[in-house]
Amino acid sequence: MNVVIGVPQGSTLGPLLFIIYINDIVRCSKLFAVLFADDAAFAASDKKLKKVNKIINEEMKKVSSWLIANKLTHNLKKTKFMVYYNKRGEEKDKVLKKFKININNFCIEQVSEFKYLGVIFNNKLNWHSHIDQLCSKLSRAAGVIGQLKNNIPHSALKMIYHSLVSSQLRYGILAWGSANSTALNKVDAIHDRIIKYLRLNGEDLVSSYNRLGILTIKNLYKFELSKFIQTCRMGMNPKAFDEYLTPVSHFYATRSSNNNGLYKVFKPRTEKGKSVINFVGVTIWNNLPSVITNFNFITIKAFKTKLKEHLLSEQ
């Protein structure tokens, strides 16, 4: 049958066509929008919470009008909202209870945490909820590897590790990798237990990591942050990320390589600010050997190989 409107579900071209179709939704209101296929998130901020509440209710009317005009439906039952609020105690609870969002006479549910694109965000702006879920997945993987360790070759165990463990650790680590040490220690403990299943007789834990070519959680975070900065330098990321990197020899962001390969460190005003890439990512990058930061790598693969060699030598 001919498709009169919309795109066929499961088609290869469908997601791209859908993104093109809804691309101008970001202009229909003043809300900050984040789009990924048909998953959309909107945000607003102000020093006064009452004003934020008013802004969101008014602007969501514009979003609803845009959806109707473009023959799209909004699944209100799946729509949730969270409030990030600095203050604590009873005052906070009272204020949050009064915060209401109504769309087409439907009261949107307020939640304290929400999974968006596989990453769990919570209203405390920490990564404890996501890390708890991650630890649960890693524990299940540890159980599988523990049962198989004496029945299959080490090469097969390593393949299972990359399939069940490494893939989970890498996903979203640019975000949750900035969590505090208490939360990350839980991930470290389970990860160490898994590596012990992969070690040879009489081999210590550090030697196992290096023989297997596996990075610790701390070094994996450094690896992914440094890789992100390198892809920015090579022009592989959207231009919006240019502002993340300001060469120390210039006063403005640029994609051209600077003489020493170092970048200006963003100065955070809060503790949470120390977890942003402008600060922690650039700080890690500037502490890498000059042979990495000041070398003109032709491919990202060559960069990753050199970087991993360096990080493994530090473990």
PDB file of C-alpha atoms in Angstrom:
ATOM      1  CA  MET A   1       0.000   0.000   0.000  1.00  0.00           C
ATOM      2  CA  ASN A   2       1.096   3.563  -0.578  1.00  0.00           C
ATOM      3  CA  VAL A   3       2.214   5.446   2.540  1.00  0.00           C
ATOM      4  CA  VAL A   4       0.122   8.626   2.594  1.00  0.00           C
ATOM      5  CA  ILE A   5       1.506   9.944   5.883  1.00  0.00           C
ATOM      6  CA  GLY A   6       4.233   8.901   8.313  1.00  0.00           C
ATOM      7  CA  VAL A   7       7.025   6.392   7.724  1.00  0.00           C
ATOM      8  CA  PRO A   8       6.982   2.560   7.692  1.00  0.00           C
ATOM      9  CA  GLN A   9       8.020   1.133  11.052  1.00  0.00           C
ATOM     10  CA  GLY A  10      11.274  -0.827  10.895  1.00  0.00           C
ATOM     11  CA  SER A  11      12.434   0.725   7.639  1.00  0.00           C
ATOM     12  CA  THR A  12      16.059   1.777   7.129  1.00  0.00           C
ATOM     13  CA  LEU A  13      15.249   5.274   5.927  1.00  0.00           C
ATOM     14  CA  GLY A  14      12.347   5.804   8.360  1.00  0.00           C
ATOM     15  CA  PRO A  15      14.306   7.244  11.333  1.00  0.00           C
ATOM     16  CA  LEU A  16      16.116   9.792   9.148  1.00  0.00           C
ATOM     17  CA  LEU A  17      12.897  10.885   7.446  1.00  0.00           C
ATOM     18  CA  PHE A  18      11.162  11.196  10.822  1.00  0.00           C
ATOM     19  CA  ILE A  19      13.982  13.345  12.245  1.00  0.00           C
ATOM     20  CA  ILE A  20      13.754  15.632   9.192  1.00  0.00           C
ATOM     21  CA  TYR A  21       9.988  15.806   9.618  1.00  0.00           C
ATOM     22  CA  ILE A  22      10.028  16.889  13.275  1.00  0.00           C
ATOM     23  CA  ASN A  23      13.249  18.936  13.147  1.00  0.00           C
ATOM     24  CA  ASP A  24      11.485  22.306  13.488  1.00  0.00           C
ATOM     25  CA  ILE A  25       9.736  21.316  16.747  1.00  0.00           C
ATOM     26  CA  VAL A  26      12.637  23.015  18.568  1.00  0.00           C
ATOM     27  CA  ARG A  27      11.455  26.365  17.148  1.00  0.00           C
ATOM     28  CA  CYS A  28       7.824  26.101  18.204  1.00  0.00           C
ATOM     29  CA  SER A  29       8.547  27.111  21.814  1.00  0.00           C
ATOM     30  CA  LYS A  30      11.182  28.767  24.006  1.00  0.00           C
ATOM     31  CA  LEU A  31      11.915  25.517  25.843  1.00  0.00           C
ATOM     32  CA  PHE A  32      15.328  23.910  25.470  1.00  0.00           C
ATOM     33  CA  ALA A  33      14.778  20.741  23.437  1.00  0.00           C
ATOM     34  CA  VAL A  34      16.732  17.498  23.092  1.00  0.00           C
ATOM     35  CA  LEU A  35      15.604  15.188  20.298  1.00  0.00           C
ATOM     36  CA  PHE A  36      16.461  11.586  19.496  1.00  0.00           C
ATOM     37  CA  ALA A  37      14.107  10.034  16.933  1.00  0.00           C
ATOM     38  CA  ASP A  38      10.659  10.120  18.600  1.00  0.00           C
ATOM     39  CA  ASP A  39      12.034  10.637  22.135  1.00  0.00           C
ATOM     40  CA  ALA A  40      11.927  14.321  23.018  1.00  0.00           C
ATOM     41  CA  ALA A  41      12.906  16.090  26.234  1.00  0.00           C
ATOM     42  CA  PHE A  42      12.166  19.725  27.070  1.00  0.00           C
ATOM     43  CA  ALA A  43      13.690  21.864  29.805  1.00  0.00           C
ATOM     44  CA  ALA A  44      13.354  25.317  31.340  1.00  0.00           C
ATOM     45  CA  SER A  45      15.176  27.031  34.204  1.00  0.00           C
ATOM     46  CA  ASP A  46      14.833  30.088  36.395  1.00  0.00           C
ATOM     47  CA  LYS A  47      15.803  31.242  39.878  1.00  0.00           C
ATOM     48  CA  LYS A  48      12.119  31.138  40.851  1.00  0.00           C
ATOM     49  CA  LEU A  49      10.413  27.766  40.676  1.00  0.00           C
ATOM     50  CA  LYS A  50       6.934  29.265  40.269  1.00  0.00           C
ATOM     51  CA  LYS A  51       8.106  31.052  37.148  1.00  0.00           C
ATOM     52  CA  VAL A  52       9.514  27.803  35.719  1.00  0.00           C
ATOM     53  CA  ASN A  53       6.157  26.116  36.346  1.00  0.00           C
ATOM     54  CA  LYS A  54       4.320  28.887  34.524  1.00  0.00           C
ATOM     55  CA  ILE A  55       6.760  28.922  31.600  1.00  0.00           C
ATOM     56  CA  ILE A  56       6.559  25.169  31.032  1.00  0.00           C
ATOM     57  CA  ASN A  57       2.754  25.068  31.086  1.00  0.00           C
ATOM     58  CA  GLU A  58       2.528  27.963  28.641  1.00  0.00           C
ATOM     59  CA  GLU A  59       5.208  26.667  26.295  1.00  0.00           C
ATOM     60  CA  MET A  60       3.885  23.100  26.259  1.00  0.00           C
ATOM     61  CA  LYS A  61       0.631  24.470  24.829  1.00  0.00           C
ATOM     62  CA  LYS A  62       2.689  25.638  21.850  1.00  0.00           C
ATOM     63  CA  VAL A  63       4.288  22.201  21.545  1.00  0.00           C
ATOM     64  CA  SER A  64       0.842  20.561  21.603  1.00  0.00           C
ATOM     65  CA  SER A  65      -0.381  22.934  18.894  1.00  0.00           C
ATOM     66  CA  TRP A  66       2.672  22.078  16.772  1.00  0.00           C
ATOM     67  CA  LEU A  67       1.981  18.337  17.158  1.00  0.00           C
ATOM     68  CA  ILE A  68      -1.648  18.761  16.120  1.00  0.00           C
ATOM     69  CA  ALA A  69      -0.675  20.888  13.112  1.00  0.00           C
ATOM     70  CA  ASN A  70       1.810  18.235  12.018  1.00  0.00           C
ATOM     71  CA  LYS A  71      -0.628  15.340  12.527  1.00  0.00           C
ATOM     72  CA  LEU A  72       1.379  13.774  15.365  1.00  0.00           C
ATOM     73  CA  THR A  73       0.102  12.442  18.687  1.00  0.00           C
ATOM     74  CA  HIS A  74       1.646  13.013  22.098  1.00  0.00           C
ATOM     75  CA  ASN A  75       1.635   9.989  24.425  1.00  0.00           C
ATOM     76  CA  LEU A  76       0.776  11.781  27.650  1.00  0.00           C
ATOM     77  CA  LYS A  77       0.754   8.602  29.759  1.00  0.00           C
ATOM     78  CA  LYS A  78       4.413   7.970  28.911  1.00  0.00           C
ATOM     79  CA  THR A  79       5.332  11.608  29.500  1.00  0.00           C
ATOM     80  CA  LYS A  80       6.933  12.392  32.879  1.00  0.00           C
ATOM     81  CA  PHE A  81       8.605  15.427  34.420  1.00  0.00           C
ATOM     82  CA  MET A  82      11.295  16.042  37.018  1.00  0.00           C
ATOM     83  CA  VAL A  83      12.244  19.129  38.970  1.00  0.00           C
ATOM     84  CA  TYR A  84      15.865  19.886  39.820  1.00  0.00           C
ATOM     85  CA  TYR A  85      15.779  22.078  42.916  1.00  0.00           C
ATOM     86  CA  ASN A  86      18.715  23.136  45.125  1.00  0.00           C
ATOM     87  CA  LYS A  87      16.977  23.612  48.448  1.00  0.00           C
ATOM     88  CA  ARG A  88      16.414  20.777  50.928  1.00  0.00           C
ATOM     89  CA  GLY A  89      14.047  19.823  53.731  1.00  0.00           C
ATOM     90  CA  GLU A  90      10.331  20.274  54.214  1.00  0.00           C
ATOM     91  CA  GLU A  91      10.252  23.496  52.183  1.00  0.00           C
ATOM     92  CA  LYS A  92      11.439  21.610  49.120  1.00  0.00           C
ATOM     93  CA  ASP A  93       8.752  18.930  49.500  1.00  0.00           C
ATOM     94  CA  LYS A  94       6.002  21.556  49.801  1.00  0.00           C
ATOM     95  CA  VAL A  95       7.209  23.464  46.745  1.00  0.00           C
ATOM     96  CA  LEU A  96       7.523  20.337  44.609  1.00  0.00           C
ATOM     97  CA  LYS A  97       4.016  19.184  45.494  1.00  0.00           C
ATOM     98  CA  LYS A  98       2.649  22.465  44.164  1.00  0.00           C
ATOM     99  CA  PHE A  99       4.546  22.072  40.888  1.00  0.00           C
ATOM    100  CA  LYS A 100       2.018  20.881  38.299  1.00  0.00           C
ATOM    101  CA  ILE A 101       2.166  20.433  34.535  1.00  0.00           C
ATOM    102  CA  ASN A 102      -1.068  20.056  32.600  1.00  0.00           C
ATOM    103  CA  ILE A 103      -1.178  19.267  28.899  1.00  0.00           C
ATOM    104  CA  ASN A 104      -4.588  19.193  27.220  1.00  0.00           C
ATOM    105  CA  ASN A 105      -6.214  18.879  30.678  1.00  0.00           C
ATOM    106  CA  PHE A 106      -4.047  15.847  31.479  1.00  0.00           C
ATOM    107  CA  CYS A 107      -1.918  16.062  34.643  1.00  0.00           C
ATOM    108  CA  ILE A 108       1.631  14.875  33.876  1.00  0.00           C
ATOM    109  CA  GLU A 109       3.184  12.571  36.484  1.00  0.00           C
ATOM    110  CA  GLN A 110       6.119  13.928  38.498  1.00  0.00           C
ATOM    111  CA  VAL A 111       8.945  11.420  39.064  1.00  0.00           C
ATOM    112  CA  SER A 112      12.203  11.439  41.012  1.00  0.00           C
ATOM    113  CA  GLU A 113      14.105   9.489  38.339  1.00  0.00           C
ATOM    114  CA  PHE A 114      13.619   8.633  34.688  1.00  0.00           C
ATOM    115  CA  LYS A 115      15.409   6.536  32.079  1.00  0.00           C
ATOM    116  CA  TYR A 116      16.161   8.494  28.907  1.00  0.00           C
ATOM    117  CA  LEU A 117      17.983   6.706  26.064  1.00  0.00           C
ATOM    118  CA  GLY A 118      19.272   4.040  28.423  1.00  0.00           C
ATOM    119  CA  VAL A 119      20.656   6.434  31.048  1.00  0.00           C
ATOM    120  CA  ILE A 120      18.851   7.019  34.347  1.00  0.00           C
ATOM    121  CA  PHE A 121      18.626  10.645  35.467  1.00  0.00           C
ATOM    122  CA  ASN A 122      17.383  11.613  38.921  1.00  0.00           C
ATOM    123  CA  ASN A 123      16.267  14.856  40.538  1.00  0.00           C
ATOM    124  CA  LYS A 124      19.401  15.026  42.701  1.00  0.00           C
ATOM    125  CA  LEU A 125      21.629  15.358  39.641  1.00  0.00           C
ATOM    126  CA  ASN A 126      23.790  12.412  40.656  1.00  0.00           C
ATOM    127  CA  TRP A 127      24.282   9.049  38.968  1.00  0.00           C
ATOM    128  CA  HIS A 128      23.461   6.725  41.887  1.00  0.00           C
ATOM    129  CA  SER A 129      20.282   5.378  40.276  1.00  0.00           C
ATOM    130  CA  HIS A 130      22.014   4.598  36.998  1.00  0.00           C
ATOM    131  CA  ILE A 131      25.010   3.014  38.735  1.00  0.00           C
ATOM    132  CA  ASP A 132      22.734   0.813  40.876  1.00  0.00           C
ATOM    133  CA  GLN A 133      21.118  -0.516  37.705  1.00  0.00           C
ATOM    134  CA  LEU A 134      24.532  -0.947  36.076  1.00  0.00           C
ATOM    135  CA  CYS A 135      25.804  -2.921  39.081  1.00  0.00           C
ATOM    136  CA  SER A 136      22.766  -5.184  38.846  1.00  0.00           C
ATOM    137  CA  LYS A 137      23.552  -5.957  35.186  1.00  0.00           C
ATOM    138  CA  LEU A 138      27.233  -6.497  35.942  1.00  0.00           C
ATOM    139  CA  SER A 139      26.389  -8.874  38.808  1.00  0.00           C
ATOM    140  CA  ARG A 140      24.310 -11.019  36.447  1.00  0.00           C
ATOM    141  CA  ALA A 141      27.177 -11.030  33.933  1.00  0.00           C
ATOM    142  CA  ALA A 142      29.598 -11.995  36.723  1.00  0.00           C
ATOM    143  CA  GLY A 143      27.360 -14.955  37.556  1.00  0.00           C
ATOM    144  CA  VAL A 144      27.410 -16.157  33.947  1.00  0.00           C
ATOM    145  CA  ILE A 145      31.203 -15.799  33.602  1.00  0.00           C
ATOM    146  CA  GLY A 146      31.744 -17.438  37.012  1.00  0.00           C
ATOM    147  CA  GLN A 147      29.775 -20.511  35.934  1.00  0.00           C
ATOM    148  CA  LEU A 148      31.605 -20.794  32.601  1.00  0.00           C
ATOM    149  CA  LYS A 149      35.172 -20.076  33.715  1.00  0.00           C
ATOM    150  CA  ASN A 150      36.131 -23.738  34.163  1.00  0.00           C
ATOM    151  CA  ASN A 151      34.272 -25.034  31.117  1.00  0.00           C
ATOM    152  CA  ILE A 152      35.393 -22.882  28.176  1.00  0.00           C
ATOM    153  CA  PRO A 153      38.731 -21.451  26.929  1.00  0.00           C
ATOM    154  CA  HIS A 154      39.992 -18.087  28.213  1.00  0.00           C
ATOM    155  CA  SER A 155      39.660 -16.627  24.702  1.00  0.00           C
ATOM    156  CA  ALA A 156      35.939 -17.419  24.742  1.00  0.00           C
ATOM    157  CA  LEU A 157      35.583 -15.956  28.247  1.00  0.00           C
ATOM    158  CA  LYS A 158      37.163 -12.720  27.036  1.00  0.00           C
ATOM    159  CA  MET A 159      34.659 -12.553  24.167  1.00  0.00           C
ATOM    160  CA  ILE A 160      31.815 -12.993  26.638  1.00  0.00           C
ATOM    161  CA  TYR A 161      33.346 -10.265  28.827  1.00  0.00           C
ATOM    162  CA  HIS A 162      33.315  -7.766  25.941  1.00  0.00           C
ATOM    163  CA  SER A 163      29.774  -8.766  25.027  1.00  0.00           C
ATOM    164  CA  LEU A 164      28.180  -8.673  28.492  1.00  0.00           C
ATOM    165  CA  VAL A 165      30.438  -6.367  30.528  1.00  0.00           C
ATOM    166  CA  SER A 166      32.486  -3.980  28.399  1.00  0.00           C
ATOM    167  CA  SER A 167      29.475  -2.889  26.345  1.00  0.00           C
ATOM    168  CA  GLN A 168      27.580  -1.987  29.545  1.00  0.00           C
ATOM    169  CA  LEU A 169      30.524  -0.085  31.035  1.00  0.00           C
ATOM    170  CA  ARG A 170      31.167   2.008  27.937  1.00  0.00           C
ATOM    171  CA  TYR A 171      27.559   3.046  27.429  1.00  0.00           C
ATOM    172  CA  GLY A 172      27.015   6.525  28.850  1.00  0.00           C
ATOM    173  CA  ILE A 173      30.294   6.552  30.806  1.00  0.00           C
ATOM    174  CA  LEU A 174      30.964  10.134  29.686  1.00  0.00           C
ATOM    175  CA  ALA A 175      28.031  11.012  31.950  1.00  0.00           C
ATOM    176  CA  TRP A 176      27.996   8.554  34.873  1.00  0.00           C
ATOM    177  CA  GLY A 177      31.805   8.275  34.986  1.00  0.00           C
ATOM    178  CA  SER A 178      31.869  11.608  36.826  1.00  0.00           C
ATOM    179  CA  ALA A 179      29.989  10.151  39.831  1.00  0.00           C
ATOM    180  CA  ASN A 180      31.565  10.318  43.286  1.00  0.00           C
ATOM    181  CA  SER A 181      34.028   7.686  44.451  1.00  0.00           C
ATOM    182  CA  THR A 182      31.478   5.978  46.738  1.00  0.00           C
ATOM    183  CA  ALA A 183      29.243   5.139  43.777  1.00  0.00           C
ATOM    184  CA  LEU A 184      32.105   4.215  41.440  1.00  0.00           C
ATOM    185  CA  ASN A 185      33.681   1.926  44.045  1.00  0.00           C
ATOM    186  CA  LYS A 186      30.634  -0.342  43.750  1.00  0.00           C
ATOM    187  CA  VAL A 187      31.232  -0.704  40.016  1.00  0.00           C
ATOM    188  CA  ASP A 188      34.956  -1.261  40.634  1.00  0.00           C
ATOM    189  CA  ALA A 189      34.284  -4.081  43.121  1.00  0.00           C
ATOM    190  CA  ILE A 190      32.079  -6.042  40.711  1.00  0.00           C
ATOM    191  CA  HIS A 191      34.425  -5.386  37.795  1.00  0.00           C
ATOM    192  CA  ASP A 192      37.412  -6.658  39.799  1.00  0.00           C
ATOM    193  CA  ARG A 193      35.447  -9.809  40.653  1.00  0.00           C
ATOM    194  CA  ILE A 194      34.798 -10.439  36.960  1.00  0.00           C
ATOM    195  CA  ILE A 195      38.464  -9.925  36.053  1.00  0.00           C
ATOM    196  CA  LYS A 196      39.450 -12.463  38.761  1.00  0.00           C
ATOM    197  CA  TYR A 197      37.385 -15.054  36.867  1.00  0.00           C
ATOM    198  CA  LEU A 198      39.519 -14.319  33.779  1.00  0.00           C
ATOM    199  CA  ARG A 199      42.950 -14.430  35.408  1.00  0.00           C
ATOM    200  CA  LEU A 200      45.471 -17.229  35.100  1.00  0.00           C
ATOM    201  CA  ASN A 201      46.674 -19.330  38.043  1.00  0.00           C
ATOM    202  CA  GLY A 202      48.932 -17.326  40.372  1.00  0.00           C
ATOM    203  CA  GLU A 203      48.320 -14.072  38.495  1.00  0.00           C
ATOM    204  CA  ASP A 204      47.612 -10.900  40.484  1.00  0.00           C
ATOM    205  CA  LEU A 205      44.748  -8.588  39.575  1.00  0.00           C
ATOM    206  CA  VAL A 206      46.866  -5.816  38.013  1.00  0.00           C
ATOM    207  CA  SER A 207      48.699  -8.314  35.811  1.00  0.00           C
ATOM    208  CA  SER A 208      45.361  -9.754  34.686  1.00  0.00           C
ATOM    209  CA  TYR A 209      44.084  -6.330  33.626  1.00  0.00           C
ATOM    210  CA  ASN A 210      47.226  -5.644  31.599  1.00  0.00           C
ATOM    211  CA  ARG A 211      47.475  -9.107  30.022  1.00  0.00           C
ATOM    212  CA  LEU A 212      43.845  -8.937  28.919  1.00  0.00           C
ATOM    213  CA  GLY A 213      44.245  -5.357  27.682  1.00  0.00           C
ATOM    214  CA  ILE A 214      41.317  -4.265  29.855  1.00  0.00           C
ATOM    215  CA  LEU A 215      41.185  -0.829  31.464  1.00  0.00           C
ATOM    216  CA  THR A 216      40.033  -0.171  35.021  1.00  0.00           C
ATOM    217  CA  ILE A 217      36.849   1.897  35.438  1.00  0.00           C
ATOM    218  CA  LYS A 218      38.926   5.000  36.211  1.00  0.00           C
ATOM    219  CA  ASN A 219      41.087   4.577  33.118  1.00  0.00           C
ATOM    220  CA  LEU A 220      38.133   3.632  30.927  1.00  0.00           C
ATOM    221  CA  TYR A 221      36.566   6.976  31.856  1.00  0.00           C
ATOM    222  CA  LYS A 222      39.830   8.742  30.969  1.00  0.00           C
ATOM    223  CA  PHE A 223      39.950   6.820  27.683  1.00  0.00           C
ATOM    224  CA  GLU A 224      36.425   7.783  26.604  1.00  0.00           C
ATOM    225  CA  LEU A 225      36.862  11.442  27.631  1.00  0.00           C
ATOM    226  CA  SER A 226      40.162  11.727  25.764  1.00  0.00           C
ATOM    227  CA  LYS A 227      38.660  10.001  22.725  1.00  0.00           C
ATOM    228  CA  PHE A 228      35.785  12.493  22.756  1.00  0.00           C
ATOM    229  CA  ILE A 229      38.208  15.429  22.813  1.00  0.00           C
ATOM    230  CA  GLN A 230      40.265  13.904  19.994  1.00  0.00           C
ATOM    231  CA  THR A 231      37.169  13.423  17.814  1.00  0.00           C
ATOM    232  CA  CYS A 232      36.348  17.098  18.441  1.00  0.00           C
ATOM    233  CA  ARG A 233      39.871  18.067  17.345  1.00  0.00           C
ATOM    234  CA  MET A 234      39.513  15.967  14.194  1.00  0.00           C
ATOM    235  CA  GLY A 235      36.191  17.615  13.317  1.00  0.00           C
ATOM    236  CA  MET A 236      34.239  14.379  13.726  1.00  0.00           C
ATOM    237  CA  ASN A 237      31.680  15.811  16.187  1.00  0.00           C
ATOM    238  CA  PRO A 238      28.957  18.438  15.628  1.00  0.00           C
ATOM    239  CA  LYS A 239      30.163  22.052  15.657  1.00  0.00           C
ATOM    240  CA  ALA A 240      28.199  22.655  18.853  1.00  0.00           C
ATOM    241  CA  PHE A 241      31.060  20.946  20.707  1.00  0.00           C
ATOM    242  CA  ASP A 242      33.648  23.437  19.426  1.00  0.00           C
ATOM    243  CA  GLU A 243      32.983  25.666  22.427  1.00  0.00           C
ATOM    244  CA  TYR A 244      34.165  22.846  24.732  1.00  0.00           C
ATOM    245  CA  LEU A 245      37.756  23.320  23.567  1.00  0.00           C
ATOM    246  CA  THR A 246      39.646  26.610  23.702  1.00  0.00           C
ATOM    247  CA  PRO A 247      43.353  26.280  22.811  1.00  0.00           C
ATOM    248  CA  VAL A 248      45.593  27.967  25.364  1.00  0.00           C
ATOM    249  CA  SER A 249      47.269  29.900  22.557  1.00  0.00           C
ATOM    250  CA  HIS A 250      43.978  31.458  21.355  1.00  0.00           C
ATOM    251  CA  PHE A 251      41.062  33.337  22.866  1.00  0.00           C
ATOM    252  CA  TYR A 252      38.404  31.531  20.879  1.00  0.00           C
ATOM    253  CA  ALA A 253      37.386  27.954  20.053  1.00  0.00           C
ATOM    254  CA  THR A 254      38.760  26.496  16.862  1.00  0.00           C
ATOM    255  CA  ARG A 255      39.017  23.136  15.142  1.00  0.00           C
ATOM    256  CA  SER A 256      42.581  23.798  14.017  1.00  0.00           C
ATOM    257  CA  SER A 257      45.297  22.151  16.099  1.00  0.00           C
ATOM    258  CA  ASN A 258      47.205  24.432  18.446  1.00  0.00           C
ATOM    259  CA  ASN A 259      50.969  24.340  18.914  1.00  0.00           C
ATOM    260  CA  ASN A 260      51.139  22.465  22.211  1.00  0.00           C
ATOM    261  CA  GLY A 261      47.895  20.492  21.978  1.00  0.00           C
ATOM    262  CA  LEU A 262      46.647  21.855  25.324  1.00  0.00           C
ATOM    263  CA  TYR A 263      43.323  23.507  26.103  1.00  0.00           C
ATOM    264  CA  LYS A 264      42.025  26.080  28.540  1.00  0.00           C
ATOM    265  CA  VAL A 265      40.397  24.512  31.632  1.00  0.00           C
ATOM    266  CA  PHE A 266      36.872  25.722  32.354  1.00  0.00           C
ATOM    267  CA  LYS A 267      36.587  27.146  35.898  1.00  0.00           C
ATOM    268  CA  PRO A 268      33.551  25.622  37.657  1.00  0.00           C
ATOM    269  CA  ARG A 269      31.564  27.641  40.190  1.00  0.00           C
ATOM    270  CA  THR A 270      30.063  24.606  41.939  1.00  0.00           C
ATOM    271  CA  GLU A 271      31.069  21.055  42.841  1.00  0.00           C
ATOM    272  CA  LYS A 272      28.776  19.694  40.115  1.00  0.00           C
ATOM    273  CA  GLY A 273      30.587  21.947  37.654  1.00  0.00           C
ATOM    274  CA  LYS A 274      33.722  19.889  38.216  1.00  0.00           C
ATOM    275  CA  SER A 275      32.085  16.952  36.443  1.00  0.00           C
ATOM    276  CA  VAL A 276      31.524  18.718  33.098  1.00  0.00           C
ATOM    277  CA  ILE A 277      33.743  17.879  30.123  1.00  0.00           C
ATOM    278  CA  ASN A 278      35.078  21.449  29.934  1.00  0.00           C
ATOM    279  CA  PHE A 279      36.715  20.827  33.312  1.00  0.00           C
ATOM    280  CA  VAL A 280      37.360  17.141  33.967  1.00  0.00           C
ATOM    281  CA  GLY A 281      37.850  16.185  30.313  1.00  0.00           C
ATOM    282  CA  VAL A 282      40.250  19.007  29.517  1.00  0.00           C
ATOM    283  CA  THR A 283      42.109  18.465  32.807  1.00  0.00           C
ATOM    284  CA  ILE A 284      42.666  14.791  31.930  1.00  0.00           C
ATOM    285  CA  TRP A 285      43.666  15.715  28.368  1.00  0.00           C
ATOM    286  CA  ASN A 286      46.210  18.317  29.485  1.00  0.00           C
ATOM    287  CA  ASN A 287      47.859  15.729  31.752  1.00  0.00           C
ATOM    288  CA  LEU A 288      48.400  13.246  28.925  1.00  0.00           C
ATOM    289  CA  PRO A 289      51.928  12.920  27.463  1.00  0.00           C
ATOM    290  CA  SER A 290      52.721  15.397  24.695  1.00  0.00           C
ATOM    291  CA  VAL A 291      53.331  12.476  22.333  1.00  0.00           C
ATOM    292  CA  ILE A 292      49.549  11.970  22.450  1.00  0.00           C
ATOM    293  CA  THR A 293      48.197  15.530  22.735  1.00  0.00           C
ATOM    294  CA  ASN A 294      50.616  17.041  20.248  1.00  0.00           C
ATOM    295  CA  PHE A 295      50.613  14.319  17.589  1.00  0.00           C
ATOM    296  CA  ASN A 296      48.643  14.664  14.374  1.00  0.00           C
ATOM    297  CA  PHE A 297      46.906  11.273  14.244  1.00  0.00           C
ATOM    298  CA  ILE A 298      45.561  10.376  10.805  1.00  0.00           C
ATOM    299  CA  THR A 299      42.850   8.044  12.104  1.00  0.00           C
ATOM    300  CA  ILE A 300      40.946   7.800  15.381  1.00  0.00           C
ATOM    301  CA  LYS A 301      41.963   4.116  15.533  1.00  0.00           C
ATOM    302  CA  ALA A 302      45.646   5.063  15.692  1.00  0.00           C
ATOM    303  CA  PHE A 303      44.885   7.549  18.487  1.00  0.00           C
ATOM    304  CA  LYS A 304      42.945   4.969  20.517  1.00  0.00           C
ATOM    305  CA  THR A 305      45.761   2.440  20.204  1.00  0.00           C
ATOM    306  CA  LYS A 306      48.356   4.932  21.458  1.00  0.00           C
ATOM    307  CA  LEU A 307      46.118   6.182  24.262  1.00  0.00           C
ATOM    308  CA  LYS A 308      45.237   2.678  25.467  1.00  0.00           C
ATOM    309  CA  GLU A 309      48.920   1.706  25.538  1.00  0.00           C
ATOM    310  CA  HIS A 310      49.617   4.711  27.769  1.00  0.00           C
ATOM    311  CA  LEU A 311      46.709   4.050  30.140  1.00  0.00           C
ATOM    312  CA  LEU A 312      47.578   0.345  30.466  1.00  0.00           C
ATOM    313  CA  SER A 313      51.147   1.301  31.408  1.00  0.00           C
ATOM    314  CA  GLU A 314      49.750   3.431  34.270  1.00  0.00           C
ATOM    315  CA  GLN A 315      47.620   0.663  35.820  1.00  0.00           C
TER     316      GLN A 315
END
